[in-house]
Short mmCIF file of C-alpha atoms and ligand atoms in Angstrom, two decimals:
data_model
loop_
_atom_site.label_atom_id
_atom_site.label_comp_id
_atom_site.label_asym_id
_atom_site.label_seq_id
_atom_site.Cartn_x
_atom_site.Cartn_y
_atom_site.Cartn_z
CA MET X 181 16.64 -77.89 1.99
CA TYR X 182 17.82 -79.66 5.10
CA GLU X 183 18.88 -83.29 4.81
CA ASN X 184 17.38 -85.76 7.26
CA ILE X 185 20.77 -86.39 8.87
CA VAL X 186 22.44 -85.83 12.24
CA LEU X 187 25.75 -83.98 12.09
CA ILE X 188 28.04 -85.11 14.92
CA ALA X 189 30.94 -82.75 15.65
CA GLY X 190 33.68 -84.67 17.46
CA ALA X 191 34.65 -88.35 17.24
CA GLY X 192 35.82 -89.01 20.79
CA PRO X 193 33.99 -91.55 22.97
CA ALA X 194 30.79 -89.46 23.08
CA GLY X 195 30.61 -88.79 19.33
CA LEU X 196 31.49 -92.37 18.37
CA THR X 197 28.91 -93.88 20.76
CA LEU X 198 26.18 -91.66 19.33
CA ALA X 199 27.28 -92.43 15.78
CA ILE X 200 27.10 -96.21 16.40
CA ASP X 201 23.72 -95.98 18.13
CA LEU X 202 22.22 -93.89 15.33
CA ALA X 203 23.81 -95.95 12.56
CA ARG X 204 22.42 -99.20 13.95
CA ARG X 205 18.98 -97.59 13.95
CA GLY X 206 19.36 -96.69 10.27
CA VAL X 207 19.64 -92.94 10.90
CA ALA X 208 21.85 -91.07 8.40
CA ILE X 209 24.84 -89.38 10.05
CA ARG X 210 27.94 -87.34 9.28
CA VAL X 211 30.75 -87.61 11.86
CA ILE X 212 33.46 -84.96 11.63
CA ASP X 213 36.56 -84.45 13.76
CA ALA X 214 38.90 -81.47 13.75
CA ALA X 215 42.00 -83.60 14.41
CA SER X 216 43.85 -84.82 11.35
CA THR X 217 44.45 -88.26 12.88
CA PRO X 218 42.77 -90.35 15.61
CA PHE X 219 43.54 -89.58 19.25
CA ALA X 220 46.64 -91.52 20.33
CA GLY X 221 46.77 -91.33 24.14
CA SER X 222 45.69 -93.44 27.10
CA ARG X 223 43.90 -90.57 28.94
CA GLY X 224 40.46 -91.94 29.96
CA LYS X 225 41.56 -95.50 30.65
CA GLY X 226 38.99 -96.58 33.27
CA ILE X 227 35.78 -98.06 31.89
CA GLN X 228 33.09 -98.47 34.54
CA PRO X 229 30.73 -101.46 34.85
CA ARG X 230 27.70 -99.53 33.55
CA THR X 231 29.60 -98.50 30.43
CA LEU X 232 30.57 -102.15 29.93
CA ASP X 233 26.81 -102.94 29.90
CA VAL X 234 26.42 -100.27 27.22
CA PHE X 235 29.32 -101.66 25.21
CA ASP X 236 27.69 -105.10 25.42
CA ASP X 237 24.55 -103.64 23.86
CA LEU X 238 26.52 -101.79 21.16
CA GLY X 239 28.32 -104.98 20.10
CA VAL X 240 31.87 -104.06 21.15
CA ILE X 241 32.18 -105.83 24.49
CA ASP X 242 34.35 -108.72 23.24
CA ALA X 243 36.90 -106.35 21.72
CA ILE X 244 36.87 -104.15 24.84
CA LEU X 245 37.43 -107.14 27.14
CA ALA X 246 40.17 -108.50 24.86
CA GLY X 247 41.82 -105.05 24.72
CA GLY X 248 42.07 -104.38 28.44
CA GLY X 249 42.50 -105.76 31.93
CA LEU X 250 41.71 -105.30 35.61
CA TYR X 251 43.32 -102.44 37.53
CA PRO X 252 46.52 -103.49 39.29
CA ARG X 253 47.15 -102.93 43.00
CA MET X 254 48.96 -99.80 44.03
CA ARG X 255 52.51 -99.78 45.35
CA TYR X 256 53.85 -96.81 47.30
CA HIS X 257 57.53 -95.88 47.14
CA PHE X 258 59.36 -93.80 49.75
CA GLY X 259 63.06 -93.53 48.88
CA PRO X 260 64.49 -97.07 49.07
CA PHE X 261 61.35 -98.44 50.76
CA SER X 262 58.14 -99.56 49.11
CA LEU X 263 54.91 -101.11 50.32
CA PRO X 264 51.79 -102.41 48.59
CA GLY X 265 48.57 -100.44 49.03
CA LYS X 266 45.07 -101.84 49.40
CA PRO X 267 43.19 -102.38 46.14
CA MET X 268 40.99 -99.36 45.34
CA ALA X 269 38.03 -101.76 45.30
CA PRO X 270 37.77 -105.52 45.78
CA THR X 271 37.59 -107.53 42.56
CA ARG X 272 34.08 -108.93 42.40
CA PRO X 273 32.82 -112.07 40.66
CA ALA X 274 30.27 -111.68 37.88
CA THR X 275 26.70 -112.36 38.99
CA ALA X 276 23.46 -113.04 37.14
CA SER X 277 22.46 -109.38 37.48
CA THR X 278 25.88 -107.80 36.86
CA PRO X 279 27.94 -109.52 34.19
CA TYR X 280 30.69 -106.86 34.30
CA PRO X 281 31.19 -106.01 37.98
CA ASN X 282 34.69 -104.45 37.84
CA PRO X 283 36.20 -101.36 36.21
CA TRP X 284 38.16 -102.38 33.15
CA MET X 285 41.29 -100.61 32.01
CA VAL X 286 41.56 -99.87 28.30
CA PRO X 287 43.71 -97.01 26.96
CA GLN X 288 41.32 -94.41 25.53
CA ALA X 289 42.88 -94.52 22.05
CA ARG X 290 42.15 -98.25 21.90
CA THR X 291 38.55 -97.78 23.06
CA GLU X 292 38.08 -95.19 20.34
CA ALA X 293 39.67 -97.49 17.72
CA ILE X 294 37.26 -100.28 18.73
CA LEU X 295 34.29 -97.91 18.48
CA ARG X 296 35.48 -96.69 15.06
CA GLU X 297 35.73 -100.30 13.85
CA ARG X 298 32.15 -100.94 14.98
CA LEU X 299 30.98 -97.77 13.25
CA LYS X 300 32.75 -98.86 10.08
CA ALA X 301 31.00 -102.25 10.21
CA LEU X 302 27.71 -100.32 10.33
CA GLY X 303 28.73 -98.32 7.26
CA GLY X 304 29.86 -95.14 9.07
CA VAL X 305 33.10 -93.26 8.77
CA VAL X 306 34.83 -90.48 10.69
CA GLU X 307 35.86 -87.51 8.55
CA PHE X 308 39.13 -86.45 10.20
CA GLY X 309 40.69 -83.06 9.49
CA THR X 310 37.20 -81.55 9.32
CA ALA X 311 36.26 -79.04 12.02
CA LEU X 312 32.91 -77.47 12.66
CA VAL X 313 33.56 -73.74 12.28
CA SER X 314 30.17 -72.09 12.74
CA PHE X 315 26.46 -72.79 12.43
CA SER X 316 23.03 -71.25 12.47
CA GLN X 317 19.68 -72.90 13.10
CA ASN X 318 15.96 -72.38 12.58
CA ASP X 319 12.94 -74.55 13.31
CA ARG X 320 13.63 -76.78 10.25
CA GLY X 321 17.32 -77.52 10.61
CA VAL X 322 20.92 -76.50 11.22
CA GLU X 323 23.30 -75.01 8.65
CA ALA X 324 26.91 -75.74 9.58
CA SER X 325 30.11 -74.44 7.98
CA LEU X 326 33.06 -76.82 8.04
CA SER X 327 36.79 -76.08 7.85
CA THR X 328 36.85 -77.76 4.42
CA GLY X 329 34.63 -75.00 3.07
CA GLU X 330 31.62 -77.30 2.84
CA VAL X 331 28.25 -76.21 4.18
CA VAL X 332 26.14 -79.03 5.68
CA ARG X 333 22.38 -78.66 6.17
CA ALA X 334 21.30 -81.21 8.75
CA ALA X 335 18.19 -81.90 10.81
CA TYR X 336 20.20 -81.85 14.07
CA LEU X 337 23.72 -81.02 15.26
CA VAL X 338 25.36 -82.71 18.24
CA GLY X 339 28.41 -81.03 19.76
CA ALA X 340 30.52 -83.92 21.06
CA ASP X 341 33.58 -81.77 20.57
CA GLY X 342 35.19 -82.00 24.00
CA GLY X 343 35.98 -79.60 26.83
CA ARG X 344 36.79 -76.66 24.53
CA SER X 345 33.60 -77.26 22.52
CA ALA X 346 33.10 -74.85 19.64
CA VAL X 347 29.42 -75.82 19.61
CA ARG X 348 28.97 -74.89 23.28
CA LYS X 349 30.70 -71.56 22.76
CA ALA X 350 28.62 -70.74 19.67
CA LEU X 351 25.46 -71.47 21.68
CA GLY X 352 26.68 -68.99 24.30
CA LEU X 353 26.49 -71.61 27.06
CA LYS X 354 28.81 -71.19 29.99
CA LEU X 355 30.77 -74.01 31.67
CA SER X 356 30.14 -73.02 35.26
CA GLY X 357 32.13 -74.43 38.14
CA GLU X 358 35.68 -74.22 39.31
CA THR X 359 39.28 -75.10 38.72
CA ILE X 360 39.91 -77.45 41.62
CA ASP X 361 43.69 -77.48 41.36
CA GLU X 362 45.60 -74.46 40.09
CA ARG X 363 48.61 -76.65 39.28
CA LEU X 364 48.65 -77.78 35.66
CA ARG X 365 49.02 -81.56 35.46
CA MET X 366 50.92 -83.62 32.93
CA VAL X 367 49.83 -87.01 31.57
CA ALA X 368 51.99 -89.16 29.29
CA ASP X 369 52.40 -92.71 28.00
CA LEU X 370 55.91 -93.99 28.66
CA GLU X 371 58.07 -97.04 28.24
CA VAL X 372 60.04 -97.38 31.48
CA ASP X 373 63.00 -99.67 31.84
CA GLY X 374 62.75 -102.41 34.49
CA LEU X 375 59.62 -101.19 36.31
CA ASP X 376 57.37 -104.00 37.65
CA ARG X 377 54.18 -104.09 35.58
CA ALA X 378 52.21 -105.86 38.34
CA TYR X 379 51.62 -102.59 40.23
CA TRP X 380 50.36 -99.06 39.82
CA HIS X 381 53.39 -97.24 41.27
CA ILE X 382 53.10 -94.08 43.32
CA TRP X 383 55.92 -91.93 44.64
CA PRO X 384 53.96 -89.62 46.97
CA ILE X 385 56.90 -87.48 48.06
CA ALA X 386 59.09 -87.62 44.97
CA ASN X 387 61.40 -84.77 44.13
CA GLY X 388 59.25 -82.16 42.42
CA GLY X 389 55.98 -83.68 43.60
CA MET X 390 54.01 -86.91 43.40
CA ILE X 391 54.47 -89.24 40.40
CA LEU X 392 52.05 -91.97 39.38
CA LEU X 393 53.04 -94.67 36.87
CA CYS X 394 50.21 -97.05 35.96
CA PRO X 395 50.91 -100.03 33.68
CA LEU X 396 48.50 -99.81 30.75
CA ALA X 397 46.82 -103.14 30.10
CA LYS X 398 47.98 -105.03 26.98
CA THR X 399 50.73 -102.50 26.12
CA ASP X 400 54.38 -101.94 27.05
CA LEU X 401 53.49 -98.51 28.39
CA PHE X 402 52.86 -96.83 31.73
CA GLN X 403 50.53 -93.87 32.14
CA TYR X 404 52.50 -91.12 33.88
CA VAL X 405 50.71 -88.40 35.83
CA SER X 406 52.45 -85.61 37.69
CA ALA X 407 52.46 -81.86 38.21
CA ALA X 408 53.56 -80.26 34.93
CA LYS X 409 55.96 -78.00 36.84
CA ALA X 410 57.84 -81.05 38.13
CA ALA X 411 58.52 -82.10 34.55
CA GLU X 412 59.87 -78.71 33.48
CA LYS X 413 63.24 -80.23 32.64
CA GLY X 414 61.61 -83.06 30.73
CA ILE X 415 59.63 -86.15 31.70
CA GLU X 416 62.69 -88.40 31.33
CA ALA X 417 64.70 -86.30 33.79
CA HIS X 418 61.79 -86.13 36.24
CA VAL X 419 61.18 -89.90 36.23
CA ARG X 420 64.89 -90.67 36.56
CA ALA X 421 65.44 -88.26 39.45
CA ALA X 422 62.33 -89.31 41.33
CA THR X 423 62.25 -93.07 40.72
CA GLY X 424 65.69 -94.11 39.49
CA HIS X 425 64.12 -95.65 36.36
CA THR X 426 64.91 -94.75 32.78
CA VAL X 427 62.25 -93.70 30.28
CA THR X 428 63.04 -95.35 26.96
CA ARG X 429 60.15 -93.90 24.94
CA ILE X 430 57.47 -91.24 25.25
CA ALA X 431 54.57 -92.41 23.11
CA TRP X 432 52.21 -89.51 23.87
CA SER X 433 51.92 -86.61 26.30
CA SER X 434 49.49 -83.85 27.18
CA THR X 435 48.53 -81.47 29.99
CA TYR X 436 45.26 -80.85 31.80
CA GLN X 437 43.87 -78.57 34.49
CA PRO X 438 41.75 -80.42 37.07
CA SER X 439 38.35 -78.72 36.89
CA ALA X 440 34.76 -79.47 37.75
CA ARG X 441 32.48 -77.55 35.43
CA MET X 442 29.22 -78.05 33.56
CA VAL X 443 26.61 -76.28 31.48
CA ASP X 444 23.06 -75.58 32.58
CA ARG X 445 21.50 -76.61 29.26
CA TYR X 446 22.08 -79.65 27.04
CA ARG X 447 19.78 -78.58 24.26
CA VAL X 448 19.21 -75.35 22.37
CA GLY X 449 16.63 -75.94 19.62
CA ARG X 450 18.11 -78.48 17.20
CA VAL X 451 21.56 -78.48 18.75
CA PHE X 452 22.67 -80.77 21.61
CA LEU X 453 25.80 -81.13 23.70
CA ALA X 454 27.19 -84.51 24.78
CA GLY X 455 30.22 -85.55 26.81
CA ASP X 456 33.02 -83.22 27.88
CA ALA X 457 31.40 -80.49 25.79
CA ALA X 458 28.76 -80.37 28.55
CA HIS X 459 30.75 -81.36 31.66
CA VAL X 460 34.45 -81.42 32.51
CA HIS X 461 35.65 -83.68 35.33
CA PRO X 462 38.86 -84.16 37.25
CA PRO X 463 40.16 -87.64 36.36
CA THR X 464 39.61 -89.02 39.88
CA GLY X 465 37.20 -91.93 39.98
CA GLY X 466 37.27 -92.36 36.20
CA GLN X 467 33.94 -90.71 35.43
CA GLY X 468 34.42 -88.37 32.45
CA LEU X 469 34.55 -90.79 29.52
CA ASN X 470 31.90 -92.98 31.12
CA THR X 471 29.48 -90.11 31.61
CA SER X 472 30.17 -89.03 28.03
CA VAL X 473 29.37 -92.47 26.58
CA GLN X 474 26.18 -92.62 28.62
CA ASP X 475 25.05 -89.15 27.49
CA SER X 476 25.14 -90.40 23.92
CA TYR X 477 23.48 -93.67 24.80
CA ASN X 478 20.60 -91.69 26.33
CA LEU X 479 20.31 -89.37 23.32
CA GLY X 480 20.62 -91.93 20.49
CA TRP X 481 17.26 -93.70 20.66
CA LYS X 482 15.39 -90.46 21.36
CA LEU X 483 16.94 -88.66 18.39
CA ALA X 484 16.23 -91.66 16.13
CA HIS X 485 12.58 -91.72 17.18
CA VAL X 486 12.06 -87.99 16.64
CA MET X 487 13.85 -88.15 13.25
CA ARG X 488 11.13 -90.63 12.23
CA GLY X 489 8.26 -88.43 13.36
CA GLY X 490 8.17 -89.04 17.13
CA PRO X 491 7.20 -86.17 19.44
CA ASP X 492 9.86 -83.48 19.77
CA ALA X 493 9.25 -83.31 23.53
CA LEU X 494 11.07 -86.65 23.87
CA LEU X 495 14.29 -84.77 23.12
CA ASP X 496 13.74 -82.52 26.14
CA THR X 497 14.06 -85.59 28.36
CA TYR X 498 17.72 -85.86 27.34
CA GLU X 499 18.59 -82.77 29.38
CA GLU X 500 16.02 -83.64 32.03
CA GLU X 501 17.73 -87.00 32.61
CA ARG X 502 21.40 -86.32 31.95
CA LEU X 503 21.93 -82.92 33.56
CA PRO X 504 21.28 -84.17 37.13
CA VAL X 505 23.52 -87.19 36.46
CA ALA X 506 26.37 -84.92 35.35
CA ALA X 507 25.89 -82.75 38.44
CA SER X 508 26.03 -85.69 40.83
CA VAL X 509 28.97 -87.38 39.07
CA LEU X 510 30.87 -84.07 39.03
CA GLY X 511 30.28 -83.69 42.77
CA LEU X 512 31.65 -87.17 43.33
CA SER X 513 34.81 -86.81 41.23
CA LYS X 514 35.51 -83.41 42.79
CA GLN X 515 35.13 -84.85 46.30
CA LEU X 516 37.46 -87.75 45.47
CA TYR X 517 40.04 -85.30 44.11
CA VAL X 518 39.87 -82.89 47.01
CA THR X 519 39.97 -85.56 49.72
CA ARG X 520 42.62 -87.59 47.82
CA SER X 521 40.40 -90.60 48.52
CA ARG X 522 41.33 -93.79 46.71
CA LYS X 523 38.06 -95.48 47.58
CA ARG X 524 36.19 -96.82 44.56
CA GLY X 525 33.44 -99.36 43.96
CA ASP X 526 29.68 -98.85 44.24
CA ALA X 527 30.09 -95.07 44.27
CA THR X 528 32.00 -94.97 41.00
CA ASN X 529 30.75 -97.98 38.99
CA GLN X 530 27.71 -95.99 37.74
CA LEU X 531 25.40 -99.01 38.05
CA SER X 532 23.06 -97.23 40.43
CA LEU X 533 22.72 -94.05 38.38
CA ASN X 534 19.03 -93.85 37.57
CA TYR X 535 16.23 -91.81 36.05
CA ARG X 536 13.70 -92.36 38.85
CA THR X 537 12.51 -88.75 38.79
CA SER X 538 12.26 -88.61 34.98
CA SER X 539 8.94 -87.89 33.30
CA LEU X 540 9.59 -91.11 31.32
CA SER X 541 9.51 -93.28 34.47
CA SER X 542 6.18 -94.48 35.85
CA GLY X 543 4.57 -97.21 37.92
CA ALA X 544 5.25 -98.85 41.23
CA PRO X 545 8.35 -100.80 42.31
CA TYR X 546 8.19 -104.57 41.83
CA GLY X 547 10.48 -106.35 44.25
CA SER X 548 13.90 -104.82 43.76
CA LEU X 549 12.95 -103.41 40.34
CA HIS X 550 12.16 -99.70 40.31
CA PRO X 551 10.97 -97.50 37.44
CA GLY X 552 13.92 -95.42 36.25
CA ASP X 553 16.60 -97.89 37.35
CA ARG X 554 19.05 -99.83 35.23
CA MET X 555 17.42 -103.15 34.35
CA PRO X 556 19.75 -105.79 35.77
CA ASP X 557 20.80 -108.73 33.66
CA ALA X 558 19.23 -112.06 34.64
CA GLN X 559 19.41 -115.71 33.83
CA LEU X 560 16.24 -116.78 31.97
CA GLU X 561 14.39 -120.03 32.43
CA ASP X 562 15.49 -121.18 28.96
CA GLY X 563 19.11 -120.79 30.04
CA GLY X 564 19.65 -117.57 28.08
CA ARG X 565 20.57 -114.15 29.45
CA LEU X 566 18.20 -111.22 29.60
CA PHE X 567 20.90 -108.90 28.22
CA ASP X 568 20.98 -111.06 25.07
CA ARG X 569 17.27 -110.32 24.62
CA LEU X 570 17.70 -106.59 25.30
CA ARG X 571 20.61 -106.16 22.87
CA GLY X 572 19.64 -104.03 19.87
CA PRO X 573 17.65 -100.89 19.18
CA HIS X 574 14.25 -102.16 20.42
CA ALA X 575 12.41 -101.82 23.74
CA THR X 576 11.47 -104.96 25.68
CA GLU X 577 8.45 -105.93 27.74
CA LEU X 578 8.93 -108.48 30.49
CA VAL X 579 5.73 -110.27 31.37
CA MET X 580 6.03 -111.73 34.85
CA PRO X 581 4.16 -114.88 35.94
CA ASP X 582 1.72 -112.79 38.02
CA GLY X 583 0.80 -110.59 35.05
CA ILE X 584 2.93 -107.58 35.98
CA ARG X 585 4.64 -106.08 32.94
CA ILE X 586 7.94 -104.31 32.97
CA LEU X 587 8.80 -102.06 30.04
CA ILE X 588 12.52 -101.68 29.42
CA ARG X 589 13.65 -98.73 27.34
CA PRO X 590 16.02 -99.19 24.40
CA ASP X 591 18.84 -97.93 26.65
CA GLY X 592 18.20 -100.59 29.30
CA TYR X 593 16.40 -98.48 31.94
CA ILE X 594 13.00 -99.48 33.32
CA ALA X 595 10.40 -97.10 31.86
CA ARG X 596 7.26 -98.49 33.39
CA ILE X 597 5.96 -101.18 35.72
CA GLY X 598 2.24 -101.96 35.52
CA THR X 599 -0.37 -104.29 34.09
CA SER X 600 -1.33 -102.87 30.68
CA PRO X 601 0.46 -104.29 27.64
CA VAL X 602 2.67 -102.10 25.48
CA GLY X 603 2.39 -102.37 21.71
CA GLU X 604 5.26 -100.16 20.78
CA TYR X 605 7.71 -97.80 22.43
CA ALA X 606 9.76 -95.08 20.78
CA GLY X 607 8.35 -95.97 17.38
CA ALA X 608 9.33 -99.64 17.38
CA PRO X 609 7.45 -102.80 18.37
CA THR X 610 8.54 -103.98 21.78
CA HIS X 611 10.08 -107.42 22.05
CA ARG X 612 8.26 -109.53 24.58
CA VAL X 613 9.98 -111.84 27.07
CA ALA X 614 7.15 -113.86 28.59
CA ALA X 615 7.06 -115.14 32.16
CA PRO X 616 10.81 -115.14 32.47
CA ALA X 617 10.80 -116.23 36.12
CA LEU X 618 13.99 -114.33 36.65
CA ARG X 619 16.46 -116.06 38.90
CA ARG X 620 18.04 -113.32 40.99
C1 FAD J 734 44.61 -87.74 32.96
C2 FAD J 734 43.17 -88.08 32.60
C3 FAD J 734 42.69 -89.30 32.99
C4 FAD J 734 41.36 -89.62 32.73
N1 FAD J 734 40.89 -90.83 33.14
C5 FAD J 734 39.61 -91.14 32.94
C6 FAD J 734 39.11 -92.42 33.32
O1 FAD J 734 39.83 -93.26 33.87
N2 FAD J 734 37.79 -92.68 33.08
C7 FAD J 734 36.96 -91.77 32.50
O2 FAD J 734 35.76 -92.04 32.39
N3 FAD J 734 37.43 -90.57 32.07
C8 FAD J 734 38.72 -90.24 32.26
N4 FAD J 734 39.19 -89.06 31.80
C9 FAD J 734 38.28 -88.15 31.05
C10 FAD J 734 38.08 -88.55 29.56
O3 FAD J 734 39.31 -88.58 28.89
C11 FAD J 734 37.12 -87.58 28.89
O4 FAD J 734 36.00 -87.39 29.72
C12 FAD J 734 36.65 -88.08 27.51
O5 FAD J 734 37.68 -88.03 26.57
C13 FAD J 734 35.47 -87.24 26.98
O6 FAD J 734 35.04 -87.76 25.76
P1 FAD J 734 34.34 -86.80 24.68
O7 FAD J 734 34.04 -87.65 23.49
O8 FAD J 734 33.24 -86.05 25.31
O9 FAD J 734 35.43 -85.69 24.33
P2 FAD J 734 36.89 -85.84 23.71
O10 FAD J 734 37.48 -87.16 24.02
O11 FAD J 734 37.63 -84.63 24.12
O12 FAD J 734 36.65 -85.81 22.14
C14 FAD J 734 36.28 -84.61 21.48
C15 FAD J 734 36.62 -84.73 19.99
O13 FAD J 734 36.13 -83.56 19.32
C16 FAD J 734 37.09 -83.13 18.37
N5 FAD J 734 36.85 -81.69 18.13
C17 FAD J 734 37.20 -80.63 18.89
N6 FAD J 734 36.76 -79.49 18.32
C18 FAD J 734 36.10 -79.84 17.19
C19 FAD J 734 35.42 -79.12 16.17
N7 FAD J 734 35.32 -77.76 16.20
N8 FAD J 734 34.88 -79.78 15.12
C20 FAD J 734 34.96 -81.14 15.07
N9 FAD J 734 35.61 -81.89 16.01
C21 FAD J 734 36.15 -81.25 17.05
C22 FAD J 734 38.43 -83.45 19.03
O14 FAD J 734 39.45 -83.57 18.04
C23 FAD J 734 38.13 -84.78 19.74
O15 FAD J 734 38.42 -85.89 18.91
C24 FAD J 734 40.52 -88.70 32.05
C25 FAD J 734 41.03 -87.47 31.63
C26 FAD J 734 42.34 -87.16 31.91
C27 FAD J 734 42.87 -85.83 31.47
#
C-alpha cells in the first residue's frame, strides 16, 4: 500500500518551499534531510524581487524583510587606496505593481530558519539526520529506503537534495554543462575587526587573488569569497596579508566549483527534481536559490491538484515550464561570471520570467497583461492590494469593467485572458475580484 503523501528529500530552500506550499493545501508530506543539523552558512544571500512576491504569498515576507537588508555599495581597495564603486543596480521605490522592487540580502541559513518556522506553524517538521538512500517506483507509488532503516511508500518523491542529488543520480539523469572556472572557490562567514560595514569590500589584486568581503545584513559577519588556493595557509592569514584586517571568528566555511549545469528532464514517472538537484549555477547574479524556490512554487499547486484526482498531465507542465527557465537563467549567470559584469537589475530580478509559451497559457493580451506573465500587484478601488486577494492556495478571476476576465493561477501567473467565466481551476473554486479598475 502506498500512502497518499509526498516524500520530499532535502530541506534546503527548494524542499522547504514545496513543503510549505503542500502543507497549506492540506497535502500530507514527509520532509527528510541528510544533514544532522540545519544548514548554518550565508551562501545564497541574495533574494530577488520575484522570490519576495512568492514569500509574500507563502506568509513569510515580514520575517524575511525583518531579517535582511538592501545590498551595500561596493568599495574597491588597491593597496593604500580605495574608491567606491557604482551600485550594482539603482535602489528603486516600491510601486503599485511591484511591492518588492529590490534584491534583499538575507543569509541563507536565516531564510531557511524562517521557512522552517512557517512549516512548523502549518504542522510540518523536518526530519534531520535522515537521508534518502534508494528508491524504486511503479505506476502506483514510490518505495524509498531511508538511512534510518525505514521504508516509506509514498505517492510521489521530490528530489530537492541539492547539487549532488542522490535522487537525480538514481534516476540516471545527467547534469550536462560545464565547469566555468577550474579554480575551486572558498566561501566563509567571518567576523573581521574594524572593517566598515557600510560597503561590500573588494580587493581585486590582493596577494593570492581577489578577495570579496560583504557585510551580511543584521549580523556581525562578512561573507568572504576568494580562490581556495589563496587561503591555503588559512583564511585568517589570507585576509590579514591581503587587507590588513584581523579575522576574529570564522562562523562557517565551505568550497564550491563555479559550474553551469542542468538536467534535461525534471520528471521521471512519480519522481521530480527541484532546485540545485536539477540545475547548478555560478553564484553571479544571485539566481540559484531563487530559481530553486520558484521551481517548488510551480510544482506545489500542480502536485496538490493531482493528489486529489486532477489530471496527471498537469504534472508534465512542471518540466515544460521550468526547464526553459532554468536554461535561460543558467545562461545569464554564466555570462555574468565569464564577463565579470557587475550589472544587475531587470535582468536578474526574475520579475519578467514568464510561461508565455506554456500549454497552460491562453488568450490574447489585454493592455500590458499577457497570458503566461507574472500578474503584477495593483491597488484596488476599495483601497486594498491585489496581492492580498491572491494570497493563498486558490486561483483568482479578475473581472474587468468591460467584461474581460483574467484568470490568475495559484502561483500568480496569468493563465488565461478571455470572456468566459471560470468556475474552478486546479480543483478549487476561483476567487473573484470584480471590476477592480486597476490603477497602474
Ligand atoms: C558562494 C555562493 C553564493 C550564492 N549566492 C546566491 C545568491 O545570492 N542568490 C541565489 O539565488 N543563490 C545563490 N547561491 C546558490 C544557492 O545557495 C543554491 O542555489 C541553493 O542553496 C539551492 O537550494 P536547494 O534547496 O535546491 O539545495 P540545497 O540548498 O543544496 O539543499 C539541499 C538539501 O538536501 C539535503 N540532502 C542532500 N542529500 C540528501 C539525501 N540523500 N537525502 C535527504 N536530504 C539530502 C542537504 O543536506 C541540503 O539540506 C550561492 C551559492 C554559492 C556557493
